[in-house]
CSV table of C-alpha atoms in Angstrom, one decimal:
chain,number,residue,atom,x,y,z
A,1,UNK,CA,-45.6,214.0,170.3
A,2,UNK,CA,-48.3,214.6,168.1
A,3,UNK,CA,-50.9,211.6,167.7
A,4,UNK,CA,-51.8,210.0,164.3
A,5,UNK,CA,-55.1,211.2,162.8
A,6,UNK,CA,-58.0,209.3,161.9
A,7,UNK,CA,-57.2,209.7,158.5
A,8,UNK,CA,-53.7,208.4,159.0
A,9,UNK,CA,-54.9,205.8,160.8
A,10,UNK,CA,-56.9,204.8,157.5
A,11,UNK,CA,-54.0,205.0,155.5
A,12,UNK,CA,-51.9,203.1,157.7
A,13,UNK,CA,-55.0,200.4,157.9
A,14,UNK,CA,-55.4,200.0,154.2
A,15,UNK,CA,-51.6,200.6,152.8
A,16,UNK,CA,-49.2,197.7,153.3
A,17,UNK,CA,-46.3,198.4,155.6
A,18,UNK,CA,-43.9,196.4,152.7
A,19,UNK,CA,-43.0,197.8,149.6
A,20,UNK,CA,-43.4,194.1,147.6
A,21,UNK,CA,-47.0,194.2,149.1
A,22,UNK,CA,-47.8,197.9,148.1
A,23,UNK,CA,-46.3,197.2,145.0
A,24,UNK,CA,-48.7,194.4,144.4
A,25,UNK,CA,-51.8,196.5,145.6
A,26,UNK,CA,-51.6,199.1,143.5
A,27,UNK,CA,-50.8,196.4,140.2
A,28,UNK,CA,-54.1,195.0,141.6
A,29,UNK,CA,-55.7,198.0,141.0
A,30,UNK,CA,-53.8,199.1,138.1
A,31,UNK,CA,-55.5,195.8,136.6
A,32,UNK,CA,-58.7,196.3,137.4
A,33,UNK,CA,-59.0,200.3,135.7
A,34,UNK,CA,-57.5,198.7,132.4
A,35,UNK,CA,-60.3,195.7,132.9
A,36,UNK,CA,-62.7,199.0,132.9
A,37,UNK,CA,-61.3,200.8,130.2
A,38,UNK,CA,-60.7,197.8,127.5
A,39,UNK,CA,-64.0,196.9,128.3
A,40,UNK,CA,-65.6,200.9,127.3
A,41,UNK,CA,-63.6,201.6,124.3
A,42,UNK,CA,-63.3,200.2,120.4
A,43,UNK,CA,-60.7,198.4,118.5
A,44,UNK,CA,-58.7,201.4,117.8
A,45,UNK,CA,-57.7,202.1,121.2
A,46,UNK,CA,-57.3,198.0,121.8
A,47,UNK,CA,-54.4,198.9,119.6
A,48,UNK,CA,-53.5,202.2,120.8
A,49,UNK,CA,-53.6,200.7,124.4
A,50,UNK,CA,-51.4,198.5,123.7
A,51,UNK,CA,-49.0,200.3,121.8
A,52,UNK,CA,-48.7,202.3,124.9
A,53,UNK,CA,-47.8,199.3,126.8
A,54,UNK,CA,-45.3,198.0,124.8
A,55,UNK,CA,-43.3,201.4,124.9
A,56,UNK,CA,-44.0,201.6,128.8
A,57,UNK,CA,-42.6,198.3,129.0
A,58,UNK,CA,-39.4,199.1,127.1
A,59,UNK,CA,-39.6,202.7,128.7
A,60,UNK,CA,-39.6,201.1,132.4
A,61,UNK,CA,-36.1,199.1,131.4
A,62,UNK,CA,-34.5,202.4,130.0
A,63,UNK,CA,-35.4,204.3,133.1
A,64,UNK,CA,-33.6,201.6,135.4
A,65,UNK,CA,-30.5,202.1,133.0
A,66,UNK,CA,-30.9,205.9,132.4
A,67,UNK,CA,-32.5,207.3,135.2
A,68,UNK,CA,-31.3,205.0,138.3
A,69,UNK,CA,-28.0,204.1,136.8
A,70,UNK,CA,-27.0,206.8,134.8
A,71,UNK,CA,-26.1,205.0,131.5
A,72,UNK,CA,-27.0,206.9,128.5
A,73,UNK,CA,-28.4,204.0,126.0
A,74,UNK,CA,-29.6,205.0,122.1
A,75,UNK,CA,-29.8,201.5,121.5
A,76,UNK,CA,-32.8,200.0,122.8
A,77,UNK,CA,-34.7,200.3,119.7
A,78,UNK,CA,-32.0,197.1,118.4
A,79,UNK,CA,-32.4,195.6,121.4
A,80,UNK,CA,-36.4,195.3,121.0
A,81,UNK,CA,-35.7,193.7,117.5
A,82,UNK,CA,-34.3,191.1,119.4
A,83,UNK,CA,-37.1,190.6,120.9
A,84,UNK,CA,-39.6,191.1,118.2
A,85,UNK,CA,-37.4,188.8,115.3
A,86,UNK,CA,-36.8,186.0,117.9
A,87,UNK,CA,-40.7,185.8,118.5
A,88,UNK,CA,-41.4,185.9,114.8
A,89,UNK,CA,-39.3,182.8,114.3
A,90,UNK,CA,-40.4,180.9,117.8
A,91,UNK,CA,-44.3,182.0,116.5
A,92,UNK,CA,-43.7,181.2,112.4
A,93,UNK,CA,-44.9,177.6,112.5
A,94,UNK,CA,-47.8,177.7,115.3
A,95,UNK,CA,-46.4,174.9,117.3
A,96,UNK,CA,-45.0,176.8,120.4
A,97,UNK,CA,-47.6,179.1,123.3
A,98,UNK,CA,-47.0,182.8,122.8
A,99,UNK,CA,-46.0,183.1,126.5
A,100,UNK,CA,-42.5,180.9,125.8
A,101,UNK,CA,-41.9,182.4,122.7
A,102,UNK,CA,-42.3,186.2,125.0
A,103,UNK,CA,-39.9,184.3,127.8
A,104,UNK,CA,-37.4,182.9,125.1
A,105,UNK,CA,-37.3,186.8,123.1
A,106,UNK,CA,-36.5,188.4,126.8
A,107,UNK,CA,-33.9,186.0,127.6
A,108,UNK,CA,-32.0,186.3,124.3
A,109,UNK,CA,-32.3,189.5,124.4
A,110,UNK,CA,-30.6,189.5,127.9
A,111,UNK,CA,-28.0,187.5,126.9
A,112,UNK,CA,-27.4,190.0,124.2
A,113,UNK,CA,-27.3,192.7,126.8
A,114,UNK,CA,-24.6,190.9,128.5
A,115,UNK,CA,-22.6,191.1,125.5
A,116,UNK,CA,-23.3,194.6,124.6
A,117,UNK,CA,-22.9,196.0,128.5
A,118,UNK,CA,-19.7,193.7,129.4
A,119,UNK,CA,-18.4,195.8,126.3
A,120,UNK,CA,-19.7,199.3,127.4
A,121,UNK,CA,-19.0,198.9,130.8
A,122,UNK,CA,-15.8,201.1,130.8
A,123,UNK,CA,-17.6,203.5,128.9
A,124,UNK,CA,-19.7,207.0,130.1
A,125,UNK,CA,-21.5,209.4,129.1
A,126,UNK,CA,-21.6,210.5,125.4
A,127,UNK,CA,-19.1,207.6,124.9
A,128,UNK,CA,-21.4,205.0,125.7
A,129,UNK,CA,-24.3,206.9,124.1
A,130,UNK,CA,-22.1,207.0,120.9
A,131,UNK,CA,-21.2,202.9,121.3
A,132,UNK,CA,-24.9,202.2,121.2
A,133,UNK,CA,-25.9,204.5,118.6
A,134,UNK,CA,-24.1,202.1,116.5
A,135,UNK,CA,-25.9,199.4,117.6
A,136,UNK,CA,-29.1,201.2,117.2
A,137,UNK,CA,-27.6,201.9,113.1
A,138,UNK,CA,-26.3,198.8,112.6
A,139,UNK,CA,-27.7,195.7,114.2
A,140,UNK,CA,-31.3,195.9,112.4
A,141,UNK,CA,-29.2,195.7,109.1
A,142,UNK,CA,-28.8,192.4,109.4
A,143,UNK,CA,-32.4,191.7,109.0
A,144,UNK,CA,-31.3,192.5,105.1
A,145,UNK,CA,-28.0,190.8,105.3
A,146,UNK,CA,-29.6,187.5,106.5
A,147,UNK,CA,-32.6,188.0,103.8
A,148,UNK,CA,-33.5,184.2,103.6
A,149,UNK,CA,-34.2,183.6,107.3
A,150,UNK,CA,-35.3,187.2,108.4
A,151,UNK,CA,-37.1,188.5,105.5
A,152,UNK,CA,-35.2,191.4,104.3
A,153,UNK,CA,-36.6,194.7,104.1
A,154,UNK,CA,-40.0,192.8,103.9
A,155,UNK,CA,-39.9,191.5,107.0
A,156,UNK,CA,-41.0,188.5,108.9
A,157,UNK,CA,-45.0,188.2,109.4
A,158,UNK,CA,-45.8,187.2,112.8
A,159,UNK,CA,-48.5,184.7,113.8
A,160,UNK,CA,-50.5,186.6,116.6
A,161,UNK,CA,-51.6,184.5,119.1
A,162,UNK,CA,-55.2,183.5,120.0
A,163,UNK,CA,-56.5,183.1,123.8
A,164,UNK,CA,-57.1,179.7,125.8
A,165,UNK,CA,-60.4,178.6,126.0
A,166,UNK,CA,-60.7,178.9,129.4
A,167,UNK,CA,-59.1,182.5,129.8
A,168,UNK,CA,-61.8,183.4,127.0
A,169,UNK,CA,-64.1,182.1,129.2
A,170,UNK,CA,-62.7,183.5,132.4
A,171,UNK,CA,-63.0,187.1,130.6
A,172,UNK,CA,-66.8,186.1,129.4
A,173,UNK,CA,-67.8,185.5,132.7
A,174,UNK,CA,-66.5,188.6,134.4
A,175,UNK,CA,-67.0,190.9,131.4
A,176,UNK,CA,-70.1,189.4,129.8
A,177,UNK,CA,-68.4,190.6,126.4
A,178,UNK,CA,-66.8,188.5,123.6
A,179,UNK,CA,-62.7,188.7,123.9
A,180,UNK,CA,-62.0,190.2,120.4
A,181,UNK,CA,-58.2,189.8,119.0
A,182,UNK,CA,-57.1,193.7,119.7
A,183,UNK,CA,-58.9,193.7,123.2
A,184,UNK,CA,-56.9,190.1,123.9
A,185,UNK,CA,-53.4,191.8,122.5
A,186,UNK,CA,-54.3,195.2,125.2
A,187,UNK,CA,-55.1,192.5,127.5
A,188,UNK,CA,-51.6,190.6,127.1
A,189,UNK,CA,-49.9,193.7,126.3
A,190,UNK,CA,-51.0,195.4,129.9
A,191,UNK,CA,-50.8,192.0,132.0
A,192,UNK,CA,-47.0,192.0,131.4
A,193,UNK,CA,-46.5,195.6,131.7
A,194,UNK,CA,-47.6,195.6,135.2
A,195,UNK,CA,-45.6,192.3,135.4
A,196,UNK,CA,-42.4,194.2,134.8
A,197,UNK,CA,-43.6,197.0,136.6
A,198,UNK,CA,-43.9,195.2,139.6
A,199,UNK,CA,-40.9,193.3,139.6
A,200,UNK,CA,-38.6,196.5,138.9
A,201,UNK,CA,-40.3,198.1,141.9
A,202,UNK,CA,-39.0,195.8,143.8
A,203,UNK,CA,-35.7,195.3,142.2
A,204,UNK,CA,-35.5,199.3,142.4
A,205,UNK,CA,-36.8,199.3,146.1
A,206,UNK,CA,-33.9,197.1,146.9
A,207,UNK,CA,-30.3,196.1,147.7
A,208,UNK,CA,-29.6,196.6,143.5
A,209,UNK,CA,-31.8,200.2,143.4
A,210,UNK,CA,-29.5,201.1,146.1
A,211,UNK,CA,-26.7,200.5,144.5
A,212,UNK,CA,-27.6,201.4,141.4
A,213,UNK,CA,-28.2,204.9,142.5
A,214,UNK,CA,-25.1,205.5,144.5
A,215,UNK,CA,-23.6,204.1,140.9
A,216,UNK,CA,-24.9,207.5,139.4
A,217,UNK,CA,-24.8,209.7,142.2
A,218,UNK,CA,-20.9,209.2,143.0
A,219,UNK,CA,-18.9,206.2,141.4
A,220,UNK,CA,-15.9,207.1,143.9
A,221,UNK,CA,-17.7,206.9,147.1
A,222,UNK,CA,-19.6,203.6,145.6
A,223,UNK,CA,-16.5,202.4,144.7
A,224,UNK,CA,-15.2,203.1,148.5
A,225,UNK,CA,-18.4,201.2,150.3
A,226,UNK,CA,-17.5,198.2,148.5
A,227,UNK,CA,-19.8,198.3,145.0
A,228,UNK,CA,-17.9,197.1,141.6
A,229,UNK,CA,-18.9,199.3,139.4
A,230,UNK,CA,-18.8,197.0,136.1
A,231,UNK,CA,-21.1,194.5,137.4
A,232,UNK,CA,-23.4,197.3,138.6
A,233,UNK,CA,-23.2,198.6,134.6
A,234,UNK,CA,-23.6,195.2,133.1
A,235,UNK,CA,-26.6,194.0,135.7
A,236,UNK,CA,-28.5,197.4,134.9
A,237,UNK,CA,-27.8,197.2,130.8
A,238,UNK,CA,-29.0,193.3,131.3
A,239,UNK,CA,-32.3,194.0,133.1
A,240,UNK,CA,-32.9,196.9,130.8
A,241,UNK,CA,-32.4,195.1,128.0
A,242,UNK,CA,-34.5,192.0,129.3
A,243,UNK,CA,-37.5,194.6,128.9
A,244,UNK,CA,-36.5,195.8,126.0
A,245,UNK,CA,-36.8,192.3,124.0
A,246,UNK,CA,-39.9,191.5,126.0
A,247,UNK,CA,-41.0,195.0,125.2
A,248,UNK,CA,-40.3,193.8,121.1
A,249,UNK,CA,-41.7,190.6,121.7
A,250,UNK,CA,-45.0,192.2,122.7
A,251,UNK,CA,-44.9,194.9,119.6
A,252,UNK,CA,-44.2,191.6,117.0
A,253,UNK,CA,-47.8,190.3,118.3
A,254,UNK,CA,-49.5,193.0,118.0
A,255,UNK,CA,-48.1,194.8,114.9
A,256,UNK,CA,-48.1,191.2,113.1
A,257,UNK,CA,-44.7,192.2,111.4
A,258,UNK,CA,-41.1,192.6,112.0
A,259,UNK,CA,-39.0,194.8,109.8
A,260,UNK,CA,-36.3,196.7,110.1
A,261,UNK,CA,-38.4,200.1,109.3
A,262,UNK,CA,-39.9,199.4,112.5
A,263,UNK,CA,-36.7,199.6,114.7
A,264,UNK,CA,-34.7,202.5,113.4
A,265,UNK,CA,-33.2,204.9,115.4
A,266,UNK,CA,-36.2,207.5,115.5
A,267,UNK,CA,-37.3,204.5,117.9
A,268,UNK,CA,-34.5,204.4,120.3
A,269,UNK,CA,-34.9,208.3,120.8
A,270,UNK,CA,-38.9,208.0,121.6
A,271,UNK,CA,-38.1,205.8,124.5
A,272,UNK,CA,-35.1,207.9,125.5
A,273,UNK,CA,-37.6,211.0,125.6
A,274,UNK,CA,-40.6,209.1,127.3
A,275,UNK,CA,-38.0,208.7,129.9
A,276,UNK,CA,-37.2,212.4,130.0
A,277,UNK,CA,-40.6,213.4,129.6
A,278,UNK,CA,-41.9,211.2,132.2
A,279,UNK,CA,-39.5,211.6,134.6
A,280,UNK,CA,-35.6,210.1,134.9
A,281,UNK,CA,-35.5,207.1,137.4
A,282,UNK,CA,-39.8,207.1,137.9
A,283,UNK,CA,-41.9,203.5,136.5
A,284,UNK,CA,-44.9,205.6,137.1
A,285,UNK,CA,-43.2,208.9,134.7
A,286,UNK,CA,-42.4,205.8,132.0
A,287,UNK,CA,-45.5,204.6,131.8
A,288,UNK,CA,-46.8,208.8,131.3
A,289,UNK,CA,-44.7,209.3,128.9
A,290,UNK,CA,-45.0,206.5,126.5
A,291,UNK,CA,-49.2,207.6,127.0
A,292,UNK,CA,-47.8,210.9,125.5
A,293,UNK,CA,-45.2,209.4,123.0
A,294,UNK,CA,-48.6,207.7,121.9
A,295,UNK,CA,-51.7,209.2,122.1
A,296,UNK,CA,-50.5,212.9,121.2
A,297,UNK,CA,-49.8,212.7,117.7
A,298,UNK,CA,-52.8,211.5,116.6
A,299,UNK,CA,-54.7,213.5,118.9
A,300,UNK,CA,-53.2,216.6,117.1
A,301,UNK,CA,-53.5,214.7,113.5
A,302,UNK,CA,-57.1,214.9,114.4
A,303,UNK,CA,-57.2,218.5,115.8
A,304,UNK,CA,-55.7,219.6,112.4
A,305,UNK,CA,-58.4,217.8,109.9
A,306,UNK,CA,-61.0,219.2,112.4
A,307,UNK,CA,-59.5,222.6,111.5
A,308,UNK,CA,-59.4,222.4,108.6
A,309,UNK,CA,-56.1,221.2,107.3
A,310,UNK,CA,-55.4,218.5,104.5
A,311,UNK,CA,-55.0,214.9,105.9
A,312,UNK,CA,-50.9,215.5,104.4
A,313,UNK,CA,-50.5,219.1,106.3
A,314,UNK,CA,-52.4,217.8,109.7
A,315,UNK,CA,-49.9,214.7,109.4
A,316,UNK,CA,-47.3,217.0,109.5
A,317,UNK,CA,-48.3,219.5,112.1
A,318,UNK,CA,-48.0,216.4,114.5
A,319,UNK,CA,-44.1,216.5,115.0
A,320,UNK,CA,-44.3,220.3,115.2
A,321,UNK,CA,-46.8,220.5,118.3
A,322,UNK,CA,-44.9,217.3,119.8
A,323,UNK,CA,-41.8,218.8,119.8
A,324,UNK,CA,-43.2,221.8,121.2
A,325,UNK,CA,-45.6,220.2,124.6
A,326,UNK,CA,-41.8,218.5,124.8
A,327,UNK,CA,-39.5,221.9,125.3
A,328,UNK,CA,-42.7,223.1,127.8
A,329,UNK,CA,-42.5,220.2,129.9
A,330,UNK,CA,-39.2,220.1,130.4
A,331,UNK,CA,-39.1,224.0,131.1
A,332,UNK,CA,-42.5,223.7,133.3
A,333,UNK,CA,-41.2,220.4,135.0
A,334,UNK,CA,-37.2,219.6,134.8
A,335,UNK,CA,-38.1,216.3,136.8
A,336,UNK,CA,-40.4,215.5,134.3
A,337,UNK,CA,-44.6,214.6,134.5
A,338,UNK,CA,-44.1,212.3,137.4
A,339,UNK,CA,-41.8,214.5,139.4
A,340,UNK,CA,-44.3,217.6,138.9
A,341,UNK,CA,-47.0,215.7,140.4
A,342,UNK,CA,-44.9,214.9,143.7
A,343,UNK,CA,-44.2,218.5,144.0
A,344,UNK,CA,-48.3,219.3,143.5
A,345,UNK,CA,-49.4,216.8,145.8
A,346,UNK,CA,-46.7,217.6,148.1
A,347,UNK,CA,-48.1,220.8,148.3
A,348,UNK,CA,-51.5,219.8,148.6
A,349,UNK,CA,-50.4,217.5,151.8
A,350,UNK,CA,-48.7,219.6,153.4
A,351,UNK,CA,-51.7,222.6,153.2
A,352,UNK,CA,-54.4,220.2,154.9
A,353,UNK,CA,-51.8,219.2,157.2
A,354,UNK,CA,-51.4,223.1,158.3
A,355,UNK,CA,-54.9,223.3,158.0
């Protein structure tokens, strides 16, 4: 029998034996790199920063539906207007802290999930993607229906919220910068995306991931062992939907408005193919590809002024080369971003162990 390595020794020194523990390790250190980049960039990227955390966050609950339970969802764009219009109405008159307003959106939202999955249950595949493709059409219609208390086509402004005096504080003294309002929304935007990130990693890790992927893999044999499939369906639709409403609670604060233009269905296919992109069934691959879902576009907006194209014809060159980095990575990498980096660093481990 071979003996451990010095440098497996490290590892084993430094990486906790339990998943909840390395979970929590690498959220630490997730933390502190967006402490570091917040504090280096401008008000811009506050916002795009935490545009891309709101999507991961949303991105994360469809890749525990999609990915580990196999349930096709084009819904989650309604779903995150839960979130968004029940934290526009907790937030309209001042009196209640953001953070209940965020718990009460999530909750709602879950109890609409249990609605909406208790009635898909029985349903599969294009079926079920068809059931909440009508939700995704309809539901943010009644924004318009219900004009007087959710503004219409107009929509419902959304008091943002302002820090506490002493987490302003906090971040002064660590940071010895001012907390401006975008860099507190990245800030509140990131903190609960590795929130959720965490506690899906150890959902995922578990008893439920378990069963959640034998769900997918083979519904008779999971059947057989004992698992009821329409609880499995309905728990996985409930959590994802959780994050989806938290996810819309988060984009209410930061946009500072909720209409229904905001939650179409071009919204419920993003996250659908930041899962794709990123990787079915990977947190990591969500989080890459709502980074992608956000930061390309403009980056090629910009690319085509700098080329000189018209503000109008760079704007539109965007979807073009999107759609095109999207059809190469799923031919260069079926498993998406995340899986191609296992197979690389596989690779990479397994030469210096031959070495």
């Amino acid at each position: 029998m071979s003996q451990p390595t010095p440098t497996t020794r490290a590892r084993r020194w430094w990486v906790p034996a339990s998943p909840p523990a390395r979970h929590l390790l690498v959220s630490t250190l997730a933390l502190v790199a967006v402490v570091v980049v917040c504090e280096n960039v401008d008000a811009f990227r506050h916002a795009q920063l935490a545009a891309m955390a709101y999507y991961a966050i949303a991105a994360a609950g469809l890749t525990v539906l999609t990915g580990l339970n196999g349930q096709i969802s084009l819904g989650h764009g309604a779903l995150m207007a839960v979130g968004a219009y029940t934290t526009a109405l907790l937030l309209r008159d001042g009196s209640l802290p953001f953070g209940l307003a965020m718990l009460a959106a999530t909750v709602i939202t879950a109890l609409v999930g249990i609605v909406v999955g208790a009635a898909a249950a029985r349903l599969t595949g294009p079926y079920l993607a068809g059931a909440t493709l009508a939700l995704a059409v309809g539901l943010p219609g009644l924004a318009v229906h219900f004009d007087d208390l959710l503004g219409g086509e107009q929509g419902l402004a959304v008091n943002t919220p302002t820090p506490a005096q002493w987490f302003d504080d906090a971040a002064y003294f660590v940071t010895g910068t001012d907390l401006g309002h975008q860099k507190f929304l990245a800030y509140v935007a990131w903190g609960t995306l590795l929130l959720v990130l965490v506690l899906l990693a150890n959902l995922t890790a578990g008893r439920y991931g378990r069963m959640w992927r034998a769900v997918r893999d083979d519904e008779v044999a999971a059947a057989l062992a004992g698992v009821h499939l329409g609880r499995a369906r309905i728990l996985a639709f409930v959590v994802s939907a959780a994050c989806a409403g938290l996810a819309g609670s988060v984009l209410a604060m930061v946009v500072r408005l909720t209409a229904p233009s905001g939650f179409t269905i071009v919204l419920s296919l993003s996250l659908l193919t930041a899962v794709v992109v990123g990787g079915l069934g990977s947190l990591p691959g969500a989080v890459l590809g709502s980074a992608l879902l956000v930061f390309l576009p403009p980056a090629v907006t910009d690319l085509g002024t700098e080329l000189g194209l018209n503000a109008v014809r760079a704007a539109q060159l965007a979807p073009l080369v999107y759609g095109i980095v999207l059809v190469a990575a799923m031919l260069a990498a079926p498993s998406g971003v995340a899986g191609l980096g296992r197979r690389v660093w596989s690779r990479v481990r397994n030469g210096r162990s031959e070495a």
